[in-house]
């Protein structure tokens, strides 16, 4: 066989290799997208805090990682609620009191909200004078040092009553802060700002398959104390609506960053909040 014949025979092989190499990039992108989809659907998913209903633990501008596996999976676990899984959860588990959970908000179930679990199925929850009563017993509530958060593009004081300056002369919002202790010893911090009608309620008996959820910012949270209605409260939340549990603080920004000023990407970061667990 001549050199010319050998070269001609090699050309198709080279063409096939080149074609295979070109095809590999779109395949790689497809595989990467599939891995990201699986990761976000079944392992961890990012969640952005858009409001102040969970102060003092969560501040507007926080980004946290949401664990998807603790309570099981349903079609709500998938991005955009793609109906590839059952409505009812598989590998289901009930949240614990004190867990901070993300869920599809009643009554429409379209938006993702975040609150703390206070009542489990069968529990009786009531507010008396701004204190939570659980199954006929008051949850211990102890006043501690006020909570301060710096005023920023992401944070404004709820009322001029709470405007102040810290020791460095920085404008802050200073809120009354309390520590609550659930049965079993689990503790967390809450804010109690005003005397409001929601500080005194009738008893709520949590139905089977549902949760009683509350925001830690007790006077600035539409939660299970209010009936489920569009633009209002959430009532009792079906456990099947729960998407996952807050685990780690991934990032936090005060909202002062600008794309055209790269240095503000760092000055706007709340570095002391990153890495905190729940």
PDB file of C-alpha atoms in Angstrom:
ATOM      1  CA  UNK A   1       0.000   0.000   0.000  1.00  0.00           C
ATOM      2  CA  UNK A   2       1.381   3.401  -0.980  1.00  0.00           C
ATOM      3  CA  UNK A   3       1.771   6.348   1.374  1.00  0.00           C
ATOM      4  CA  UNK A   4      -1.006   8.116  -0.551  1.00  0.00           C
ATOM      5  CA  UNK A   5      -3.419   5.218   0.060  1.00  0.00           C
ATOM      6  CA  UNK A   6      -2.529   5.102   3.756  1.00  0.00           C
ATOM      7  CA  UNK A   7      -3.123   8.844   4.149  1.00  0.00           C
ATOM      8  CA  UNK A   8      -6.458   8.600   2.380  1.00  0.00           C
ATOM      9  CA  UNK A   9      -7.571   5.781   4.695  1.00  0.00           C
ATOM     10  CA  UNK A  10      -6.571   7.777   7.753  1.00  0.00           C
ATOM     11  CA  UNK A  11      -8.653  10.818   6.777  1.00  0.00           C
ATOM     12  CA  UNK A  12     -12.078   9.295   7.699  1.00  0.00           C
ATOM     13  CA  UNK A  13     -10.679   8.183  11.079  1.00  0.00           C
ATOM     14  CA  UNK A  14      -9.438  11.700  11.833  1.00  0.00           C
ATOM     15  CA  UNK A  15     -12.781  13.143  10.762  1.00  0.00           C
ATOM     16  CA  UNK A  16     -14.662  10.793  13.081  1.00  0.00           C
ATOM     17  CA  UNK A  17     -12.376  11.695  16.000  1.00  0.00           C
ATOM     18  CA  UNK A  18     -12.827  15.400  15.307  1.00  0.00           C
ATOM     19  CA  UNK A  19     -16.597  14.968  15.094  1.00  0.00           C
ATOM     20  CA  UNK A  20     -16.650  13.046  18.370  1.00  0.00           C
ATOM     21  CA  UNK A  21     -14.577  15.760  20.047  1.00  0.00           C
ATOM     22  CA  UNK A  22     -16.942  18.473  18.824  1.00  0.00           C
ATOM     23  CA  UNK A  23     -19.967  16.532  20.072  1.00  0.00           C
ATOM     24  CA  UNK A  24     -18.423  16.157  23.532  1.00  0.00           C
ATOM     25  CA  UNK A  25     -18.964  19.806  24.622  1.00  0.00           C
ATOM     26  CA  UNK A  26     -22.776  19.852  24.307  1.00  0.00           C
ATOM     27  CA  UNK A  27     -22.841  16.461  25.998  1.00  0.00           C
ATOM     28  CA  UNK A  28     -20.723  17.882  28.828  1.00  0.00           C
ATOM     29  CA  UNK A  29     -23.081  20.851  29.234  1.00  0.00           C
ATOM     30  CA  UNK A  30     -26.074  18.511  29.326  1.00  0.00           C
ATOM     31  CA  UNK A  31     -24.423  16.311  31.942  1.00  0.00           C
ATOM     32  CA  UNK A  32     -23.472  19.356  34.017  1.00  0.00           C
ATOM     33  CA  UNK A  33     -27.038  20.674  33.901  1.00  0.00           C
ATOM     34  CA  UNK A  34     -28.314  17.254  35.000  1.00  0.00           C
ATOM     35  CA  UNK A  35     -25.868  17.141  37.932  1.00  0.00           C
ATOM     36  CA  UNK A  36     -26.901  20.665  39.039  1.00  0.00           C
ATOM     37  CA  UNK A  37     -30.585  19.727  38.755  1.00  0.00           C
ATOM     38  CA  UNK A  38     -30.104  16.599  40.864  1.00  0.00           C
ATOM     39  CA  UNK A  39     -28.019  18.499  43.433  1.00  0.00           C
ATOM     40  CA  UNK A  40     -30.574  21.316  43.773  1.00  0.00           C
ATOM     41  CA  UNK A  41     -33.530  18.941  43.842  1.00  0.00           C
ATOM     42  CA  UNK A  42     -32.288  16.349  46.322  1.00  0.00           C
ATOM     43  CA  UNK A  43     -29.269  17.641  48.265  1.00  0.00           C
ATOM     44  CA  UNK A  44     -28.826  21.415  48.713  1.00  0.00           C
ATOM     45  CA  UNK A  45     -30.475  24.474  47.234  1.00  0.00           C
ATOM     46  CA  UNK A  46     -29.716  28.196  47.785  1.00  0.00           C
ATOM     47  CA  UNK A  47     -32.350  30.435  49.337  1.00  0.00           C
ATOM     48  CA  UNK A  48     -32.398  34.234  49.541  1.00  0.00           C
ATOM     49  CA  UNK A  49     -33.935  36.105  52.487  1.00  0.00           C
ATOM     50  CA  UNK A  50     -36.093  38.906  51.034  1.00  0.00           C
ATOM     51  CA  UNK A  51     -37.756  40.221  54.211  1.00  0.00           C
ATOM     52  CA  UNK A  52     -37.256  40.839  57.933  1.00  0.00           C
ATOM     53  CA  UNK A  53     -39.851  38.395  59.264  1.00  0.00           C
ATOM     54  CA  UNK A  54     -37.099  36.146  60.675  1.00  0.00           C
ATOM     55  CA  UNK A  55     -35.034  38.790  62.482  1.00  0.00           C
ATOM     56  CA  UNK A  56     -32.823  38.468  64.442  1.00  0.00           C
ATOM     57  CA  UNK A  57     -31.589  35.136  63.042  1.00  0.00           C
ATOM     58  CA  UNK A  58     -32.045  36.046  59.382  1.00  0.00           C
ATOM     59  CA  UNK A  59     -31.511  39.474  57.832  1.00  0.00           C
ATOM     60  CA  UNK A  60     -32.662  40.780  54.479  1.00  0.00           C
ATOM     61  CA  UNK A  61     -29.784  40.005  52.105  1.00  0.00           C
ATOM     62  CA  UNK A  62     -28.778  36.666  53.644  1.00  0.00           C
ATOM     63  CA  UNK A  63     -28.220  33.675  51.377  1.00  0.00           C
ATOM     64  CA  UNK A  64     -28.438  30.265  52.982  1.00  0.00           C
ATOM     65  CA  UNK A  65     -28.176  26.647  51.946  1.00  0.00           C
ATOM     66  CA  UNK A  66     -31.350  24.640  52.260  1.00  0.00           C
ATOM     67  CA  UNK A  67     -31.013  20.891  52.941  1.00  0.00           C
ATOM     68  CA  UNK A  68     -33.534  19.033  50.784  1.00  0.00           C
ATOM     69  CA  UNK A  69     -33.352  15.511  52.261  1.00  0.00           C
ATOM     70  CA  UNK A  70     -34.400  15.847  55.967  1.00  0.00           C
ATOM     71  CA  UNK A  71     -38.174  15.726  55.400  1.00  0.00           C
ATOM     72  CA  UNK A  72     -38.457  13.659  52.213  1.00  0.00           C
ATOM     73  CA  UNK A  73     -39.208  14.584  48.613  1.00  0.00           C
ATOM     74  CA  UNK A  74     -42.204  15.590  46.537  1.00  0.00           C
ATOM     75  CA  UNK A  75     -42.745  17.538  43.332  1.00  0.00           C
ATOM     76  CA  UNK A  76     -42.208  20.687  45.433  1.00  0.00           C
ATOM     77  CA  UNK A  77     -38.589  19.607  45.819  1.00  0.00           C
ATOM     78  CA  UNK A  78     -37.954  20.156  42.119  1.00  0.00           C
ATOM     79  CA  UNK A  79     -37.167  23.566  40.601  1.00  0.00           C
ATOM     80  CA  UNK A  80     -40.363  25.268  39.394  1.00  0.00           C
ATOM     81  CA  UNK A  81     -42.389  22.402  40.887  1.00  0.00           C
ATOM     82  CA  UNK A  82     -41.918  20.182  37.850  1.00  0.00           C
ATOM     83  CA  UNK A  83     -44.431  17.309  38.416  1.00  0.00           C
ATOM     84  CA  UNK A  84     -41.962  14.429  38.133  1.00  0.00           C
ATOM     85  CA  UNK A  85     -42.476  13.296  41.744  1.00  0.00           C
ATOM     86  CA  UNK A  86     -45.672  12.495  43.701  1.00  0.00           C
ATOM     87  CA  UNK A  87     -47.689  15.184  45.505  1.00  0.00           C
ATOM     88  CA  UNK A  88     -47.203  13.227  48.728  1.00  0.00           C
ATOM     89  CA  UNK A  89     -43.657  13.062  50.038  1.00  0.00           C
ATOM     90  CA  UNK A  90     -41.566   9.940  49.776  1.00  0.00           C
ATOM     91  CA  UNK A  91     -39.033   9.086  52.511  1.00  0.00           C
ATOM     92  CA  UNK A  92     -41.155  11.440  54.619  1.00  0.00           C
ATOM     93  CA  UNK A  93     -40.102  12.712  58.038  1.00  0.00           C
ATOM     94  CA  UNK A  94     -41.759  15.260  60.350  1.00  0.00           C
ATOM     95  CA  UNK A  95     -39.811  18.437  61.194  1.00  0.00           C
ATOM     96  CA  UNK A  96     -38.841  19.078  64.805  1.00  0.00           C
ATOM     97  CA  UNK A  97     -39.957  22.033  66.896  1.00  0.00           C
ATOM     98  CA  UNK A  98     -37.476  24.839  66.408  1.00  0.00           C
ATOM     99  CA  UNK A  99     -36.446  23.860  62.876  1.00  0.00           C
ATOM    100  CA  UNK A 100     -36.248  26.729  60.389  1.00  0.00           C
ATOM    101  CA  UNK A 101     -37.981  25.483  57.251  1.00  0.00           C
ATOM    102  CA  UNK A 102     -38.678  26.698  53.723  1.00  0.00           C
ATOM    103  CA  UNK A 103     -42.106  25.816  52.332  1.00  0.00           C
ATOM    104  CA  UNK A 104     -44.644  26.641  49.650  1.00  0.00           C
ATOM    105  CA  UNK A 105     -46.941  29.197  51.231  1.00  0.00           C
ATOM    106  CA  UNK A 106     -50.674  28.519  51.521  1.00  0.00           C
ATOM    107  CA  UNK A 107     -53.172  29.053  50.106  1.00  0.00           C
ATOM    108  CA  UNK A 108     -51.751  29.089  46.562  1.00  0.00           C
ATOM    109  CA  UNK A 109     -48.478  27.278  47.213  1.00  0.00           C
ATOM    110  CA  UNK A 110     -46.590  29.308  44.609  1.00  0.00           C
ATOM    111  CA  UNK A 111     -43.997  31.223  46.644  1.00  0.00           C
ATOM    112  CA  UNK A 112     -41.223  29.937  48.907  1.00  0.00           C
ATOM    113  CA  UNK A 113     -41.431  31.271  52.480  1.00  0.00           C
ATOM    114  CA  UNK A 114     -39.280  30.632  55.544  1.00  0.00           C
ATOM    115  CA  UNK A 115     -40.473  30.336  59.174  1.00  0.00           C
ATOM    116  CA  UNK A 116     -39.726  28.440  62.378  1.00  0.00           C
ATOM    117  CA  UNK A 117     -41.630  25.317  63.439  1.00  0.00           C
ATOM    118  CA  UNK A 118     -43.452  25.931  66.726  1.00  0.00           C
ATOM    119  CA  UNK A 119     -46.335  23.424  66.717  1.00  0.00           C
ATOM    120  CA  UNK A 120     -46.480  19.831  65.478  1.00  0.00           C
ATOM    121  CA  UNK A 121     -49.590  17.781  64.605  1.00  0.00           C
ATOM    122  CA  UNK A 122     -51.816  17.498  67.693  1.00  0.00           C
ATOM    123  CA  UNK A 123     -50.182  20.426  69.538  1.00  0.00           C
ATOM    124  CA  UNK A 124     -52.189  23.321  70.953  1.00  0.00           C
ATOM    125  CA  UNK A 125     -50.567  26.723  70.406  1.00  0.00           C
ATOM    126  CA  UNK A 126     -51.758  30.004  71.871  1.00  0.00           C
ATOM    127  CA  UNK A 127     -50.385  33.524  72.345  1.00  0.00           C
ATOM    128  CA  UNK A 128     -50.933  35.225  75.715  1.00  0.00           C
ATOM    129  CA  UNK A 129     -49.473  38.676  76.265  1.00  0.00           C
ATOM    130  CA  UNK A 130     -46.887  38.133  73.562  1.00  0.00           C
ATOM    131  CA  UNK A 131     -45.753  34.796  75.013  1.00  0.00           C
ATOM    132  CA  UNK A 132     -46.186  31.466  73.255  1.00  0.00           C
ATOM    133  CA  UNK A 133     -48.083  28.778  75.148  1.00  0.00           C
ATOM    134  CA  UNK A 134     -47.567  25.220  73.948  1.00  0.00           C
ATOM    135  CA  UNK A 135     -49.926  22.474  75.087  1.00  0.00           C
ATOM    136  CA  UNK A 136     -51.093  24.540  78.049  1.00  0.00           C
ATOM    137  CA  UNK A 137     -47.601  25.552  79.213  1.00  0.00           C
ATOM    138  CA  UNK A 138     -45.793  28.873  78.574  1.00  0.00           C
ATOM    139  CA  UNK A 139     -42.597  28.702  76.550  1.00  0.00           C
ATOM    140  CA  UNK A 140     -39.964  30.418  78.731  1.00  0.00           C
ATOM    141  CA  UNK A 141     -39.177  33.875  77.330  1.00  0.00           C
ATOM    142  CA  UNK A 142     -36.179  35.763  78.718  1.00  0.00           C
ATOM    143  CA  UNK A 143     -35.234  39.313  77.748  1.00  0.00           C
ATOM    144  CA  UNK A 144     -31.605  39.652  76.647  1.00  0.00           C
ATOM    145  CA  UNK A 145     -29.451  42.423  75.167  1.00  0.00           C
ATOM    146  CA  UNK A 146     -31.128  44.414  72.382  1.00  0.00           C
ATOM    147  CA  UNK A 147     -30.480  43.334  68.810  1.00  0.00           C
ATOM    148  CA  UNK A 148     -28.684  45.826  66.581  1.00  0.00           C
ATOM    149  CA  UNK A 149     -28.507  45.720  62.806  1.00  0.00           C
ATOM    150  CA  UNK A 150     -26.814  48.395  60.708  1.00  0.00           C
ATOM    151  CA  UNK A 151     -29.018  50.556  58.509  1.00  0.00           C
ATOM    152  CA  UNK A 152     -28.211  49.796  54.855  1.00  0.00           C
ATOM    153  CA  UNK A 153     -29.860  49.607  51.422  1.00  0.00           C
ATOM    154  CA  UNK A 154     -31.223  46.226  52.554  1.00  0.00           C
ATOM    155  CA  UNK A 155     -32.205  47.231  56.094  1.00  0.00           C
ATOM    156  CA  UNK A 156     -34.396  50.064  57.387  1.00  0.00           C
ATOM    157  CA  UNK A 157     -35.824  50.494  60.861  1.00  0.00           C
ATOM    158  CA  UNK A 158     -39.445  49.462  61.223  1.00  0.00           C
ATOM    159  CA  UNK A 159     -40.144  52.640  63.188  1.00  0.00           C
ATOM    160  CA  UNK A 160     -38.264  55.764  64.243  1.00  0.00           C
ATOM    161  CA  UNK A 161     -38.631  54.408  67.781  1.00  0.00           C
ATOM    162  CA  UNK A 162     -35.879  51.907  67.021  1.00  0.00           C
ATOM    163  CA  UNK A 163     -33.421  54.256  65.292  1.00  0.00           C
ATOM    164  CA  UNK A 164     -30.120  54.590  67.163  1.00  0.00           C
ATOM    165  CA  UNK A 165     -26.338  54.849  66.789  1.00  0.00           C
ATOM    166  CA  UNK A 166     -23.876  52.240  67.983  1.00  0.00           C
ATOM    167  CA  UNK A 167     -20.575  52.874  69.771  1.00  0.00           C
ATOM    168  CA  UNK A 168     -18.858  53.619  66.441  1.00  0.00           C
ATOM    169  CA  UNK A 169     -21.478  56.201  65.508  1.00  0.00           C
ATOM    170  CA  UNK A 170     -23.052  53.990  62.828  1.00  0.00           C
ATOM    171  CA  UNK A 171     -26.807  54.219  62.277  1.00  0.00           C
ATOM    172  CA  UNK A 172     -28.480  51.052  63.508  1.00  0.00           C
ATOM    173  CA  UNK A 173     -31.907  49.651  64.269  1.00  0.00           C
ATOM    174  CA  UNK A 174     -32.041  48.606  67.927  1.00  0.00           C
ATOM    175  CA  UNK A 175     -34.795  46.111  68.730  1.00  0.00           C
ATOM    176  CA  UNK A 176     -35.948  44.442  71.985  1.00  0.00           C
ATOM    177  CA  UNK A 177     -34.684  40.840  71.907  1.00  0.00           C
ATOM    178  CA  UNK A 178     -35.716  37.730  73.831  1.00  0.00           C
ATOM    179  CA  UNK A 179     -34.617  34.113  74.146  1.00  0.00           C
ATOM    180  CA  UNK A 180     -37.256  31.383  73.944  1.00  0.00           C
ATOM    181  CA  UNK A 181     -36.712  27.826  75.134  1.00  0.00           C
ATOM    182  CA  UNK A 182     -38.780  24.993  73.711  1.00  0.00           C
ATOM    183  CA  UNK A 183     -39.589  21.750  75.550  1.00  0.00           C
ATOM    184  CA  UNK A 184     -36.427  19.670  75.336  1.00  0.00           C
ATOM    185  CA  UNK A 185     -34.155  22.702  75.767  1.00  0.00           C
ATOM    186  CA  UNK A 186     -33.819  24.025  72.225  1.00  0.00           C
ATOM    187  CA  UNK A 187     -33.353  27.822  72.258  1.00  0.00           C
ATOM    188  CA  UNK A 188     -33.540  30.621  69.720  1.00  0.00           C
ATOM    189  CA  UNK A 189     -33.929  34.407  69.712  1.00  0.00           C
ATOM    190  CA  UNK A 190     -36.996  36.454  68.818  1.00  0.00           C
ATOM    191  CA  UNK A 191     -37.980  40.109  68.591  1.00  0.00           C
ATOM    192  CA  UNK A 192     -41.049  41.523  70.358  1.00  0.00           C
ATOM    193  CA  UNK A 193     -41.579  45.122  69.255  1.00  0.00           C
ATOM    194  CA  UNK A 194     -45.156  46.208  69.930  1.00  0.00           C
ATOM    195  CA  UNK A 195     -48.377  45.283  71.690  1.00  0.00           C
ATOM    196  CA  UNK A 196     -50.564  43.949  68.881  1.00  0.00           C
ATOM    197  CA  UNK A 197     -53.801  41.917  68.629  1.00  0.00           C
ATOM    198  CA  UNK A 198     -51.735  38.906  67.486  1.00  0.00           C
ATOM    199  CA  UNK A 199     -50.063  38.902  70.941  1.00  0.00           C
ATOM    200  CA  UNK A 200     -53.283  37.416  72.371  1.00  0.00           C
ATOM    201  CA  UNK A 201     -55.087  34.685  70.451  1.00  0.00           C
ATOM    202  CA  UNK A 202     -57.482  31.818  70.841  1.00  0.00           C
ATOM    203  CA  UNK A 203     -55.905  28.338  71.092  1.00  0.00           C
ATOM    204  CA  UNK A 204     -54.885  26.765  67.773  1.00  0.00           C
ATOM    205  CA  UNK A 205     -55.036  22.951  67.574  1.00  0.00           C
ATOM    206  CA  UNK A 206     -52.670  21.792  64.856  1.00  0.00           C
ATOM    207  CA  UNK A 207     -54.381  19.266  62.535  1.00  0.00           C
ATOM    208  CA  UNK A 208     -52.815  15.969  61.519  1.00  0.00           C
ATOM    209  CA  UNK A 209     -50.338  16.380  58.691  1.00  0.00           C
ATOM    210  CA  UNK A 210     -49.832  20.112  59.369  1.00  0.00           C
ATOM    211  CA  UNK A 211     -47.449  22.487  61.158  1.00  0.00           C
ATOM    212  CA  UNK A 212     -47.811  25.733  63.095  1.00  0.00           C
ATOM    213  CA  UNK A 213     -45.089  28.100  61.869  1.00  0.00           C
ATOM    214  CA  UNK A 214     -44.043  31.502  63.193  1.00  0.00           C
ATOM    215  CA  UNK A 215     -41.576  34.209  62.233  1.00  0.00           C
ATOM    216  CA  UNK A 216     -38.973  35.123  64.841  1.00  0.00           C
ATOM    217  CA  UNK A 217     -39.812  38.805  64.294  1.00  0.00           C
ATOM    218  CA  UNK A 218     -43.124  38.286  66.045  1.00  0.00           C
ATOM    219  CA  UNK A 219     -44.697  41.664  65.272  1.00  0.00           C
ATOM    220  CA  UNK A 220     -43.622  41.732  61.623  1.00  0.00           C
ATOM    221  CA  UNK A 221     -44.537  38.267  60.351  1.00  0.00           C
ATOM    222  CA  UNK A 222     -47.599  36.921  58.548  1.00  0.00           C
ATOM    223  CA  UNK A 223     -47.589  33.357  59.836  1.00  0.00           C
ATOM    224  CA  UNK A 224     -49.811  30.596  61.237  1.00  0.00           C
ATOM    225  CA  UNK A 225     -51.490  33.009  63.643  1.00  0.00           C
ATOM    226  CA  UNK A 226     -53.340  34.446  60.638  1.00  0.00           C
ATOM    227  CA  UNK A 227     -55.734  32.620  58.253  1.00  0.00           C
ATOM    228  CA  UNK A 228     -54.316  31.406  54.961  1.00  0.00           C
ATOM    229  CA  UNK A 229     -55.244  34.000  52.385  1.00  0.00           C
ATOM    230  CA  UNK A 230     -53.570  35.697  49.449  1.00  0.00           C
ATOM    231  CA  UNK A 231     -51.576  38.664  50.728  1.00  0.00           C
ATOM    232  CA  UNK A 232     -52.102  37.591  54.332  1.00  0.00           C
ATOM    233  CA  UNK A 233     -51.218  34.747  56.667  1.00  0.00           C
ATOM    234  CA  UNK A 234     -50.529  31.077  56.010  1.00  0.00           C
ATOM    235  CA  UNK A 235     -52.714  29.275  58.564  1.00  0.00           C
ATOM    236  CA  UNK A 236     -51.729  25.690  59.284  1.00  0.00           C
ATOM    237  CA  UNK A 237     -49.106  24.597  56.750  1.00  0.00           C
ATOM    238  CA  UNK A 238     -49.329  21.064  55.280  1.00  0.00           C
ATOM    239  CA  UNK A 239     -46.130  19.144  55.968  1.00  0.00           C
ATOM    240  CA  UNK A 240     -46.164  18.146  52.296  1.00  0.00           C
ATOM    241  CA  UNK A 241     -45.571  21.838  51.467  1.00  0.00           C
ATOM    242  CA  UNK A 242     -42.211  21.817  53.244  1.00  0.00           C
ATOM    243  CA  UNK A 243     -39.240  21.923  50.858  1.00  0.00           C
ATOM    244  CA  UNK A 244     -36.300  21.664  53.237  1.00  0.00           C
ATOM    245  CA  UNK A 245     -34.447  22.850  56.326  1.00  0.00           C
ATOM    246  CA  UNK A 246     -32.104  25.828  56.702  1.00  0.00           C
ATOM    247  CA  UNK A 247     -28.567  24.602  57.409  1.00  0.00           C
ATOM    248  CA  UNK A 248     -25.675  26.988  56.673  1.00  0.00           C
ATOM    249  CA  UNK A 249     -25.333  30.712  55.935  1.00  0.00           C
ATOM    250  CA  UNK A 250     -23.667  30.846  52.523  1.00  0.00           C
ATOM    251  CA  UNK A 251     -23.425  34.614  51.960  1.00  0.00           C
ATOM    252  CA  UNK A 252     -24.802  37.906  53.250  1.00  0.00           C
ATOM    253  CA  UNK A 253     -24.816  41.392  51.751  1.00  0.00           C
ATOM    254  CA  UNK A 254     -26.129  44.726  52.972  1.00  0.00           C
ATOM    255  CA  UNK A 255     -27.258  45.601  49.437  1.00  0.00           C
ATOM    256  CA  UNK A 256     -24.595  48.252  48.860  1.00  0.00           C
ATOM    257  CA  UNK A 257     -22.706  46.461  46.075  1.00  0.00           C
ATOM    258  CA  UNK A 258     -22.614  47.856  42.520  1.00  0.00           C
ATOM    259  CA  UNK A 259     -21.606  45.859  39.445  1.00  0.00           C
ATOM    260  CA  UNK A 260     -19.469  48.672  38.052  1.00  0.00           C
ATOM    261  CA  UNK A 261     -17.593  49.099  41.343  1.00  0.00           C
ATOM    262  CA  UNK A 262     -15.971  45.715  42.087  1.00  0.00           C
ATOM    263  CA  UNK A 263     -14.579  46.836  45.440  1.00  0.00           C
ATOM    264  CA  UNK A 264     -18.135  47.230  46.747  1.00  0.00           C
ATOM    265  CA  UNK A 265     -18.663  43.503  46.247  1.00  0.00           C
ATOM    266  CA  UNK A 266     -16.418  43.067  49.290  1.00  0.00           C
ATOM    267  CA  UNK A 267     -17.349  46.113  51.358  1.00  0.00           C
ATOM    268  CA  UNK A 268     -21.050  45.214  51.122  1.00  0.00           C
ATOM    269  CA  UNK A 269     -20.496  41.694  52.415  1.00  0.00           C
ATOM    270  CA  UNK A 270     -21.475  40.909  56.004  1.00  0.00           C
ATOM    271  CA  UNK A 271     -18.453  38.669  56.579  1.00  0.00           C
ATOM    272  CA  UNK A 272     -19.290  37.910  60.216  1.00  0.00           C
ATOM    273  CA  UNK A 273     -22.530  36.204  59.186  1.00  0.00           C
ATOM    274  CA  UNK A 274     -21.085  33.796  56.631  1.00  0.00           C
ATOM    275  CA  UNK A 275     -20.777  30.155  57.744  1.00  0.00           C
ATOM    276  CA  UNK A 276     -23.276  30.286  60.609  1.00  0.00           C
ATOM    277  CA  UNK A 277     -25.371  27.157  61.143  1.00  0.00           C
ATOM    278  CA  UNK A 278     -28.938  26.594  62.298  1.00  0.00           C
TER     279      UNK A 278
END
